[in-house]
Tab-separated table of C-alpha atoms in Angstrom:
chain	number	residue	atom	x	y	z
A	24	MET	CA	-31.695	60.794	74.740
A	25	LYS	CA	-28.765	59.154	74.443
A	26	ILE	CA	-27.527	56.406	77.234
A	27	ASP	CA	-25.232	53.908	77.713
A	28	LEU	CA	-25.989	50.091	78.959
A	29	ASN	CA	-22.715	48.409	80.062
A	30	SER	CA	-21.870	44.996	81.762
A	31	ASP	CA	-18.945	43.445	83.412
A	32	MET	CA	-17.397	40.655	81.190
A	33	GLY	CA	-14.754	38.349	80.888
A	34	GLU	CA	-15.213	36.993	84.106
A	35	GLY	CA	-14.637	33.498	83.458
A	36	PHE	CA	-11.217	31.598	84.090
A	37	GLY	CA	-9.505	28.873	81.786
A	38	ARG	CA	-12.339	26.661	80.620
A	39	TRP	CA	-14.920	28.470	82.890
A	40	ARG	CA	-17.460	30.677	82.034
A	41	ILE	CA	-19.698	32.886	83.870
A	42	ALA	CA	-22.151	34.388	81.513
A	43	ASP	CA	-23.127	34.232	77.907
A	44	ASP	CA	-20.548	37.285	77.032
A	45	ASP	CA	-20.987	36.671	73.309
A	46	GLY	CA	-24.719	37.185	73.501
A	47	LEU	CA	-24.214	40.447	75.823
A	48	MET	CA	-21.872	42.098	73.349
A	49	ASP	CA	-24.894	41.937	70.996
A	50	THR	CA	-27.006	43.720	73.608
A	51	VAL	CA	-24.749	46.530	75.482
A	52	SER	CA	-22.795	49.487	74.677
A	53	SER	CA	-19.762	49.244	76.709
A	54	ALA	CA	-18.110	46.232	78.441
A	55	ASN	CA	-16.048	46.322	82.013
A	56	ILE	CA	-13.532	43.523	81.062
A	57	ALA	CA	-12.053	41.582	84.010
A	58	CYS	CA	-8.271	41.988	83.770
A	59	GLY	CA	-7.032	38.882	85.563
A	60	PHE	CA	-7.052	39.351	89.476
A	61	HIS	CA	-10.830	38.984	90.525
A	62	ALA	CA	-11.285	36.758	87.207
A	63	GLY	CA	-10.494	36.541	83.653
A	64	ASP	CA	-6.956	35.772	82.105
A	65	TYR	CA	-5.257	36.848	78.729
A	66	ALA	CA	-7.017	34.130	76.465
A	67	ILE	CA	-10.477	35.617	77.830
A	68	MET	CA	-9.313	38.892	77.757
A	69	ASP	CA	-8.112	38.758	74.390
A	70	HIS	CA	-11.338	37.070	72.748
A	71	THR	CA	-13.549	39.900	74.622
A	72	VAL	CA	-11.413	42.522	73.237
A	73	GLN	CA	-11.623	41.282	70.285
A	74	LEU	CA	-15.436	40.577	70.063
A	75	ALA	CA	-16.183	44.410	71.322
A	76	LYS	CA	-13.970	45.677	68.150
A	77	GLU	CA	-16.020	43.688	65.954
A	78	LYS	CA	-19.287	44.688	67.528
A	79	GLY	CA	-18.545	48.377	68.039
A	80	VAL	CA	-18.745	47.997	71.946
A	81	GLY	CA	-16.696	50.516	73.820
A	82	ILE	CA	-14.251	48.713	76.568
A	83	GLY	CA	-13.166	49.666	79.863
A	84	ALA	CA	-10.594	47.932	82.263
A	85	HIS	CA	-12.486	46.265	85.598
A	86	PRO	CA	-9.686	45.863	88.177
A	87	GLY	CA	-10.419	44.080	91.172
A	88	LEU	CA	-8.675	42.725	94.282
A	89	PRO	CA	-6.365	39.316	93.578
A	90	ASP	CA	-9.143	36.911	95.077
A	91	LEU	CA	-10.076	34.507	92.273
A	92	MET	CA	-11.506	32.329	95.160
A	93	GLY	CA	-13.894	34.926	96.319
A	94	PHE	CA	-14.481	36.643	93.007
A	95	GLY	CA	-13.073	39.679	94.259
A	96	ARG	CA	-16.312	40.379	96.716
A	97	ARG	CA	-13.886	39.977	100.089
A	98	ASN	CA	-12.158	42.947	101.642
A	99	MET	CA	-8.494	42.166	101.664
A	100	ALA	CA	-5.855	43.989	103.998
A	101	VAL	CA	-3.472	45.835	101.374
A	102	SER	CA	-1.961	48.858	101.097
A	103	ASP	CA	-2.774	52.078	99.075
A	104	ALA	CA	0.109	51.395	97.259
A	105	ASP	CA	-0.389	48.079	96.514
A	106	MET	CA	-4.049	48.955	95.439
A	107	GLU	CA	-2.687	51.626	93.025
A	108	SER	CA	-0.199	49.420	91.603
A	109	MET	CA	-2.466	46.611	91.287
A	110	MET	CA	-4.928	48.868	89.330
A	111	CYS	CA	-2.465	49.941	87.161
A	112	TYR	CA	-1.102	46.455	86.528
A	113	GLN	CA	-4.691	45.370	85.394
A	114	ILE	CA	-5.418	48.400	83.124
A	115	GLY	CA	-1.986	48.618	81.351
A	116	ALA	CA	-2.556	44.619	80.480
A	117	LEU	CA	-5.994	45.581	78.765
A	118	GLN	CA	-4.680	48.452	77.181
A	119	GLY	CA	-1.934	46.198	75.651
A	120	ILE	CA	-4.706	43.559	74.581
A	121	ALA	CA	-6.370	46.546	72.914
A	122	ALA	CA	-3.743	48.085	70.871
A	123	ARG	CA	-3.276	44.716	69.498
A	124	HIS	CA	-6.931	44.888	68.361
A	125	GLY	CA	-6.749	48.034	67.281
A	126	HIS	CA	-9.360	49.003	69.997
A	127	ARG	CA	-8.888	51.351	72.624
A	128	VAL	CA	-9.581	51.167	76.385
A	129	THR	CA	-11.905	54.137	77.165
A	130	HIS	CA	-12.847	54.062	80.810
A	131	VAL	CA	-12.200	52.064	84.117
A	132	SER	CA	-14.700	50.499	86.523
A	133	TYR	CA	-13.806	49.325	89.738
A	134	HIS	CA	-15.186	45.527	90.510
A	135	ALA	CA	-16.950	44.775	93.995
A	136	ALA	CA	-14.754	45.399	97.141
A	137	PHE	CA	-11.972	47.158	95.017
A	138	GLY	CA	-14.825	49.746	94.638
A	139	ASN	CA	-16.114	49.338	98.087
A	140	MET	CA	-12.449	50.186	99.349
A	141	ALA	CA	-12.201	53.253	97.356
A	142	ASN	CA	-15.533	54.671	98.054
A	143	ALA	CA	-14.671	54.078	101.781
A	144	ASP	CA	-11.772	56.142	101.894
A	145	GLU	CA	-11.338	59.666	100.480
A	146	ALA	CA	-7.599	59.619	100.119
A	147	LEU	CA	-7.395	56.320	98.559
A	148	ALA	CA	-9.937	57.285	95.996
A	149	LEU	CA	-8.215	60.408	95.062
A	150	ARG	CA	-5.002	58.369	94.997
A	151	LEU	CA	-6.618	55.542	92.535
A	152	THR	CA	-7.965	58.655	90.111
A	153	ARG	CA	-4.712	60.313	90.071
A	154	ALA	CA	-2.763	57.228	89.085
A	155	ILE	CA	-5.594	56.662	86.358
A	156	ALA	CA	-4.878	59.987	85.139
A	157	ALA	CA	-1.321	59.423	84.635
A	158	LEU	CA	-1.973	56.723	82.813
A	159	ASP	CA	-4.095	58.733	80.430
A	160	ARG	CA	-6.155	61.767	81.057
A	161	ASN	CA	-8.688	60.666	78.368
A	162	LEU	CA	-9.707	57.726	80.719
A	163	SER	CA	-13.535	58.162	82.263
A	164	VAL	CA	-14.103	56.595	85.692
A	165	PHE	CA	-17.758	54.718	86.019
A	166	CYS	CA	-19.265	55.361	89.348
A	167	MET	CA	-22.156	56.045	91.462
A	168	PRO	CA	-23.375	59.275	91.796
A	169	GLY	CA	-22.591	60.808	95.025
A	170	GLN	CA	-19.882	58.553	95.916
A	171	ALA	CA	-15.986	59.259	96.717
A	172	THR	CA	-15.058	57.867	93.443
A	173	GLU	CA	-16.979	60.364	91.758
A	174	ARG	CA	-15.687	63.291	93.653
A	175	ALA	CA	-11.969	61.930	93.405
A	176	ALA	CA	-12.563	61.773	89.399
A	177	GLU	CA	-13.565	65.317	89.261
A	178	LYS	CA	-10.654	66.404	91.634
A	179	ALA	CA	-8.217	64.363	89.137
A	180	GLY	CA	-9.738	66.228	86.057
A	181	LEU	CA	-11.296	62.909	84.613
A	182	ARG	CA	-14.635	62.669	83.441
A	183	ALA	CA	-16.960	60.592	85.944
A	184	ARG	CA	-19.449	58.372	84.392
A	185	THR	CA	-22.290	57.969	86.663
A	186	LEU	CA	-24.402	54.606	86.852
A	187	PHE	CA	-27.664	52.999	87.447
A	188	LEU	CA	-27.393	49.489	88.663
A	189	ALA	CA	-30.828	48.080	87.239
A	190	ASP	CA	-30.481	44.561	89.159
A	191	ARG	CA	-29.447	45.877	92.709
A	192	ALA	CA	-31.347	47.352	95.328
A	193	TYR	CA	-30.689	50.624	96.754
A	194	THR	CA	-30.800	52.316	100.040
A	195	THR	CA	-32.308	55.816	101.160
A	196	ALA	CA	-28.681	56.783	101.337
A	197	GLY	CA	-28.195	56.247	97.872
A	198	THR	CA	-25.816	52.951	98.385
A	199	LEU	CA	-26.099	49.530	97.215
A	200	VAL	CA	-27.821	46.940	99.789
A	201	PRO	CA	-25.375	44.887	100.860
A	202	ARG	CA	-25.165	41.514	98.932
A	203	GLY	CA	-26.240	38.721	101.178
A	204	GLN	CA	-28.947	40.725	102.670
A	205	PRO	CA	-32.832	39.617	101.234
A	206	GLY	CA	-33.564	41.774	98.432
A	207	ALA	CA	-30.203	42.972	97.550
A	208	VAL	CA	-29.838	41.484	94.124
A	209	ILE	CA	-33.246	41.605	91.749
A	210	HIS	CA	-33.509	38.448	89.622
A	211	ASP	CA	-37.468	39.182	88.581
A	212	MET	CA	-37.553	40.288	85.242
A	213	ALA	CA	-41.043	42.619	85.243
A	214	GLY	CA	-39.128	44.102	88.521
A	215	VAL	CA	-36.023	45.175	86.770
A	216	ARG	CA	-38.132	46.583	83.559
A	217	THR	CA	-40.261	48.545	85.974
A	218	ARG	CA	-37.101	49.732	87.593
A	219	VAL	CA	-35.384	51.148	84.510
A	220	LYS	CA	-38.750	52.427	83.014
A	221	GLN	CA	-39.026	54.720	86.269
A	222	PHE	CA	-35.361	55.794	86.040
A	223	LEU	CA	-35.588	56.683	82.282
A	224	GLN	CA	-39.159	58.301	82.853
A	225	ASP	CA	-38.405	60.622	85.941
A	226	GLY	CA	-34.338	59.667	86.810
A	227	SER	CA	-35.451	58.028	90.191
A	228	VAL	CA	-35.357	54.472	91.975
A	229	THR	CA	-37.605	52.909	94.513
A	230	THR	CA	-35.445	52.068	97.438
A	231	ILE	CA	-35.678	48.798	99.444
A	232	ASP	CA	-38.013	50.720	102.043
A	233	GLY	CA	-40.416	52.151	99.422
A	234	LYS	CA	-38.955	55.745	99.088
A	235	ARG	CA	-38.379	57.310	95.880
A	236	LEU	CA	-34.557	58.371	95.487
A	237	PRO	CA	-33.632	60.674	92.575
A	238	VAL	CA	-30.528	59.035	90.774
A	239	LYS	CA	-28.407	61.250	88.245
A	240	ALA	CA	-26.910	58.530	85.690
A	241	GLN	CA	-25.364	58.216	82.413
A	242	SER	CA	-25.463	54.401	82.105
A	243	ILE	CA	-27.187	51.375	82.949
A	244	LEU	CA	-25.312	48.412	84.601
A	245	VAL	CA	-26.180	44.781	84.697
A	246	HIS	CA	-24.138	42.380	86.228
A	247	SER	CA	-23.237	39.338	83.884
A	248	ASP	CA	-23.119	37.089	86.762
A	249	THR	CA	-26.511	37.832	88.059
A	250	PRO	CA	-28.730	34.764	86.883
A	251	GLY	CA	-30.699	35.577	83.713
A	252	SER	CA	-28.298	38.321	82.680
A	253	LEU	CA	-28.569	38.156	79.240
A	254	GLU	CA	-32.137	38.180	79.306
A	255	LEU	CA	-32.117	40.982	81.807
A	256	ALA	CA	-29.982	42.956	79.271
A	257	ARG	CA	-32.232	42.424	76.510
A	258	ALA	CA	-35.050	43.680	78.505
A	259	ILE	CA	-33.226	46.770	79.542
A	260	ARG	CA	-32.240	47.528	76.103
A	261	ALA	CA	-35.830	46.876	75.016
A	262	GLU	CA	-36.982	49.723	77.783
A	263	ILE	CA	-34.377	52.095	76.762
A	264	GLU	CA	-35.678	51.942	72.946
A	265	ALA	CA	-39.388	51.870	73.769
A	266	SER	CA	-38.494	55.421	75.556
A	267	GLY	CA	-36.999	56.672	72.471
A	268	GLY	CA	-33.304	56.657	74.088
A	269	VAL	CA	-30.457	55.786	71.961
A	270	LEU	CA	-27.929	53.378	72.862
A	271	THR	CA	-24.481	55.000	73.001
A	272	PRO	CA	-21.111	53.574	73.940
A	273	ALA	CA	-19.881	55.768	77.062
A	274	CYS	CA	-17.054	57.055	75.336
A	275	GLN	CA	-19.225	58.996	72.911
A	276	LEU	CA	-21.387	60.244	75.328
A	277	GLY	CA	-21.226	64.001	76.082
A	278	ASP	CA	-20.583	65.623	79.443
């Protein structure tokens, strides 16, 4: 079984760093790179792309809202047109840096509130995926299964790459437990490994209220800003390899 392991990267700013991106780059197969709005800047983007190229890691744009202070996790009153323009701006910036290093952007993964706003509005979700298709029809879209972004990607003729979030709790509806609620982010190493093992064995996750929920996904995500993210990523990779899985960049997975 081929499966992708991805993480959000380049989410520092200037001299500040959030995670051990260099260590994560040795562990994951795909990187979602912040493009300067919720985090990141041109220098960090350049370094992250160069490192991904050297390590054979696939790269994708990780567009967010222009909210450095809130790390892109706060909703903002912006128009659909602004959402589309800021997304294209960020993808284009990463495409330019990637071309300089002989690498290629192969996917788009919305960040936090940006993705939540898209999933809450079917028309906006479709507008965004159509804009992605206009930039490059070969781009795939990372999304949670059964959400508006998955449906919109398919309508726009794009490949949807569905995600299992190893370090976030799920509701019975298949959505994530909102950050700030007890148990929303899972920090326990053993707990994460158990969840990943369950997902790999039977394609399910145990929800926050103890129910078994089927999850159809092609890629496992670990957030780089989760405390201990590098150790979590290494543990997840170990579970994948122990199960006989082959770590494969998302751009190399079949349909």
